[in-house]
Amino acid sequence: MDQRVIFSAVAQRTVLSHEESADLTRAVLEGLADQLSESGARRLARDLPEPLAEPLRVERRRRKGAHPIQVDDFTRQVSEHTGLTRHDAQAGAGAVIAVLQETLGDEEYRHLIGQLPAQY
């Protein structure tokens, strides 16, 4: 799937512009990359178009397992990264995750969500 298709799908689910949706999508993926295990991040990267996959491939100082953060902290980080309100960041993050659910296979999506708190 082309990244523009992903950005458009996020924009359709939010009140955000295409440019804001692109920034939001990148911020959410970078935030997820920080929470996933190294193997989980690489696995997600395989299913994403370039350059969206790049932040997931960057080697980070991570434990082997996932180290998720609470949804409120994640929303705050996305809001700060994008300049969106917390409400728009939360709705947008939900839109990105919904697009990932549609884009990824069932097993890949379950693997992603299984590394995050249930509130995601």
PDB file of C-alpha atoms in Angstrom, residues 6-120:
ATOM      1  CA  ILE A   6      -2.690   5.557   4.232  1.00  0.00           C
ATOM      2  CA  PHE A   7      -2.597   9.346   4.722  1.00  0.00           C
ATOM      3  CA  SER A   8      -5.875   9.709   2.812  1.00  0.00           C
ATOM      4  CA  ALA A   9      -7.517   6.953   4.840  1.00  0.00           C
ATOM      5  CA  VAL A  10      -6.489   8.715   8.067  1.00  0.00           C
ATOM      6  CA  ALA A  11      -7.734  12.063   6.732  1.00  0.00           C
ATOM      7  CA  GLN A  12     -11.108  10.511   5.877  1.00  0.00           C
ATOM      8  CA  ARG A  13     -11.502   9.320   9.479  1.00  0.00           C
ATOM      9  CA  THR A  14     -10.596  12.664  11.022  1.00  0.00           C
ATOM     10  CA  VAL A  15     -11.247  16.369  10.528  1.00  0.00           C
ATOM     11  CA  LEU A  16      -7.579  16.829   9.653  1.00  0.00           C
ATOM     12  CA  SER A  17      -6.075  17.948   6.378  1.00  0.00           C
ATOM     13  CA  HIS A  18      -4.046  15.565   4.246  1.00  0.00           C
ATOM     14  CA  GLU A  19      -0.818  17.231   5.461  1.00  0.00           C
ATOM     15  CA  GLU A  20      -1.878  17.029   9.116  1.00  0.00           C
ATOM     16  CA  SER A  21      -2.878  13.394   8.616  1.00  0.00           C
ATOM     17  CA  ALA A  22       0.537  12.630   7.135  1.00  0.00           C
ATOM     18  CA  ASP A  23       2.312  14.281  10.086  1.00  0.00           C
ATOM     19  CA  LEU A  24       0.023  12.502  12.522  1.00  0.00           C
ATOM     20  CA  THR A  25       0.572   9.119  10.894  1.00  0.00           C
ATOM     21  CA  ARG A  26       4.343   9.540  11.069  1.00  0.00           C
ATOM     22  CA  ALA A  27       4.159  10.643  14.719  1.00  0.00           C
ATOM     23  CA  VAL A  28       1.954   7.687  15.690  1.00  0.00           C
ATOM     24  CA  LEU A  29       4.231   5.197  13.934  1.00  0.00           C
ATOM     25  CA  GLU A  30       7.318   6.697  15.586  1.00  0.00           C
ATOM     26  CA  GLY A  31       5.546   6.543  18.948  1.00  0.00           C
ATOM     27  CA  LEU A  32       4.582   2.936  18.383  1.00  0.00           C
ATOM     28  CA  ALA A  33       8.146   2.125  17.326  1.00  0.00           C
ATOM     29  CA  ASP A  34       9.352   3.311  20.731  1.00  0.00           C
ATOM     30  CA  GLN A  35       6.924   0.987  22.491  1.00  0.00           C
ATOM     31  CA  LEU A  36       7.251  -2.212  20.497  1.00  0.00           C
ATOM     32  CA  SER A  37       9.838  -4.889  20.960  1.00  0.00           C
ATOM     33  CA  GLU A  38      12.645  -4.822  18.424  1.00  0.00           C
ATOM     34  CA  SER A  39      11.173  -7.820  16.600  1.00  0.00           C
ATOM     35  CA  GLY A  40       7.675  -6.334  16.788  1.00  0.00           C
ATOM     36  CA  ALA A  41       8.854  -3.086  15.240  1.00  0.00           C
ATOM     37  CA  ARG A  42      10.678  -4.911  12.446  1.00  0.00           C
ATOM     38  CA  ARG A  43       7.620  -7.075  11.829  1.00  0.00           C
ATOM     39  CA  LEU A  44       5.369  -4.018  11.501  1.00  0.00           C
ATOM     40  CA  ALA A  45       7.912  -2.303   9.236  1.00  0.00           C
ATOM     41  CA  ARG A  46       7.704  -5.197   6.762  1.00  0.00           C
ATOM     42  CA  ASP A  47       4.045  -4.392   6.135  1.00  0.00           C
ATOM     43  CA  LEU A  48       4.386  -0.633   5.705  1.00  0.00           C
ATOM     44  CA  PRO A  49       5.424   1.364   2.655  1.00  0.00           C
ATOM     45  CA  GLU A  50       8.643   3.327   2.600  1.00  0.00           C
ATOM     46  CA  PRO A  51       9.395   5.775   4.171  1.00  0.00           C
ATOM     47  CA  LEU A  52       6.781   5.031   6.856  1.00  0.00           C
ATOM     48  CA  ALA A  53       8.630   1.850   7.753  1.00  0.00           C
ATOM     49  CA  GLU A  54      11.948   3.614   8.381  1.00  0.00           C
ATOM     50  CA  PRO A  55      11.279   4.760  11.997  1.00  0.00           C
ATOM     51  CA  LEU A  56      10.414   1.185  12.872  1.00  0.00           C
ATOM     52  CA  ARG A  57      13.747  -0.063  11.571  1.00  0.00           C
ATOM     53  CA  VAL A  58      15.908   2.472  13.393  1.00  0.00           C
ATOM     54  CA  GLU A  59      17.821   0.674  16.088  1.00  0.00           C
ATOM     55  CA  ARG A  60      16.734   1.899  19.470  1.00  0.00           C
ATOM     56  CA  ARG A  61      17.889   1.114  22.934  1.00  0.00           C
ATOM     57  CA  ARG A  62      15.133  -1.355  23.636  1.00  0.00           C
ATOM     58  CA  ARG A  63      14.695  -4.339  25.753  1.00  0.00           C
ATOM     59  CA  LYS A  64      13.808  -7.463  23.854  1.00  0.00           C
ATOM     60  CA  GLY A  65      10.206  -7.151  25.014  1.00  0.00           C
ATOM     61  CA  ALA A  66       7.767  -4.331  24.448  1.00  0.00           C
ATOM     62  CA  HIS A  67       7.666  -1.414  26.837  1.00  0.00           C
ATOM     63  CA  PRO A  68       4.373   0.343  26.188  1.00  0.00           C
ATOM     64  CA  ILE A  69       3.274   3.616  27.719  1.00  0.00           C
ATOM     65  CA  GLN A  70      -0.192   4.620  28.821  1.00  0.00           C
ATOM     66  CA  VAL A  71      -2.568   6.018  26.199  1.00  0.00           C
ATOM     67  CA  ASP A  72      -2.677   9.460  27.842  1.00  0.00           C
ATOM     68  CA  ASP A  73       1.106   9.740  27.682  1.00  0.00           C
ATOM     69  CA  PHE A  74       1.122   8.540  24.094  1.00  0.00           C
ATOM     70  CA  THR A  75      -1.575  11.066  23.137  1.00  0.00           C
ATOM     71  CA  ARG A  76       0.383  13.856  24.820  1.00  0.00           C
ATOM     72  CA  GLN A  77       3.531  12.892  22.920  1.00  0.00           C
ATOM     73  CA  VAL A  78       1.701  12.783  19.594  1.00  0.00           C
ATOM     74  CA  SER A  79       0.090  16.153  20.365  1.00  0.00           C
ATOM     75  CA  GLU A  80       3.448  17.713  21.209  1.00  0.00           C
ATOM     76  CA  HIS A  81       5.097  16.205  18.134  1.00  0.00           C
ATOM     77  CA  THR A  82       2.411  17.365  15.701  1.00  0.00           C
ATOM     78  CA  GLY A  83       1.111  20.556  17.311  1.00  0.00           C
ATOM     79  CA  LEU A  84      -2.414  19.129  17.275  1.00  0.00           C
ATOM     80  CA  THR A  85      -4.769  19.451  20.213  1.00  0.00           C
ATOM     81  CA  ARG A  86      -4.855  16.444  22.509  1.00  0.00           C
ATOM     82  CA  HIS A  87      -8.365  15.691  21.304  1.00  0.00           C
ATOM     83  CA  ASP A  88      -7.287  15.699  17.649  1.00  0.00           C
ATOM     84  CA  ALA A  89      -4.154  13.689  18.503  1.00  0.00           C
ATOM     85  CA  GLN A  90      -6.228  11.061  20.313  1.00  0.00           C
ATOM     86  CA  ALA A  91      -8.812  10.813  17.542  1.00  0.00           C
ATOM     87  CA  GLY A  92      -6.071  10.782  14.948  1.00  0.00           C
ATOM     88  CA  ALA A  93      -4.083   8.071  16.700  1.00  0.00           C
ATOM     89  CA  GLY A  94      -7.237   5.972  16.786  1.00  0.00           C
ATOM     90  CA  ALA A  95      -7.670   6.589  13.064  1.00  0.00           C
ATOM     91  CA  VAL A  96      -4.095   5.501  12.343  1.00  0.00           C
ATOM     92  CA  ILE A  97      -4.566   2.323  14.359  1.00  0.00           C
ATOM     93  CA  ALA A  98      -7.849   1.642  12.540  1.00  0.00           C
ATOM     94  CA  VAL A  99      -6.087   2.043   9.196  1.00  0.00           C
ATOM     95  CA  LEU A 100      -3.356  -0.320  10.385  1.00  0.00           C
ATOM     96  CA  GLN A 101      -6.036  -2.845  11.300  1.00  0.00           C
ATOM     97  CA  GLU A 102      -7.380  -2.668   7.746  1.00  0.00           C
ATOM     98  CA  THR A 103      -3.930  -2.659   6.150  1.00  0.00           C
ATOM     99  CA  LEU A 104      -2.224  -5.411   8.124  1.00  0.00           C
ATOM    100  CA  GLY A 105      -3.179  -9.054   8.102  1.00  0.00           C
ATOM    101  CA  ASP A 106      -5.082 -10.344  11.127  1.00  0.00           C
ATOM    102  CA  GLU A 107      -2.031 -12.023  12.639  1.00  0.00           C
ATOM    103  CA  GLU A 108       0.171  -8.957  12.164  1.00  0.00           C
ATOM    104  CA  TYR A 109      -2.446  -6.666  13.702  1.00  0.00           C
ATOM    105  CA  ARG A 110      -2.945  -8.971  16.697  1.00  0.00           C
ATOM    106  CA  HIS A 111       0.815  -9.036  17.206  1.00  0.00           C
ATOM    107  CA  LEU A 112       0.948  -5.229  17.167  1.00  0.00           C
ATOM    108  CA  ILE A 113      -1.992  -4.714  19.514  1.00  0.00           C
ATOM    109  CA  GLY A 114      -0.806  -7.514  21.795  1.00  0.00           C
ATOM    110  CA  GLN A 115       2.246  -5.420  22.684  1.00  0.00           C
ATOM    111  CA  LEU A 116       0.200  -2.379  23.698  1.00  0.00           C
ATOM    112  CA  PRO A 117      -2.055  -1.685  26.685  1.00  0.00           C
ATOM    113  CA  ALA A 118      -5.701  -2.689  26.207  1.00  0.00           C
ATOM    114  CA  GLN A 119      -6.778   0.989  26.037  1.00  0.00           C
ATOM    115  CA  TYR A 120      -5.185   1.291  22.610  1.00  0.00           C
TER     116      TYR A 120
END
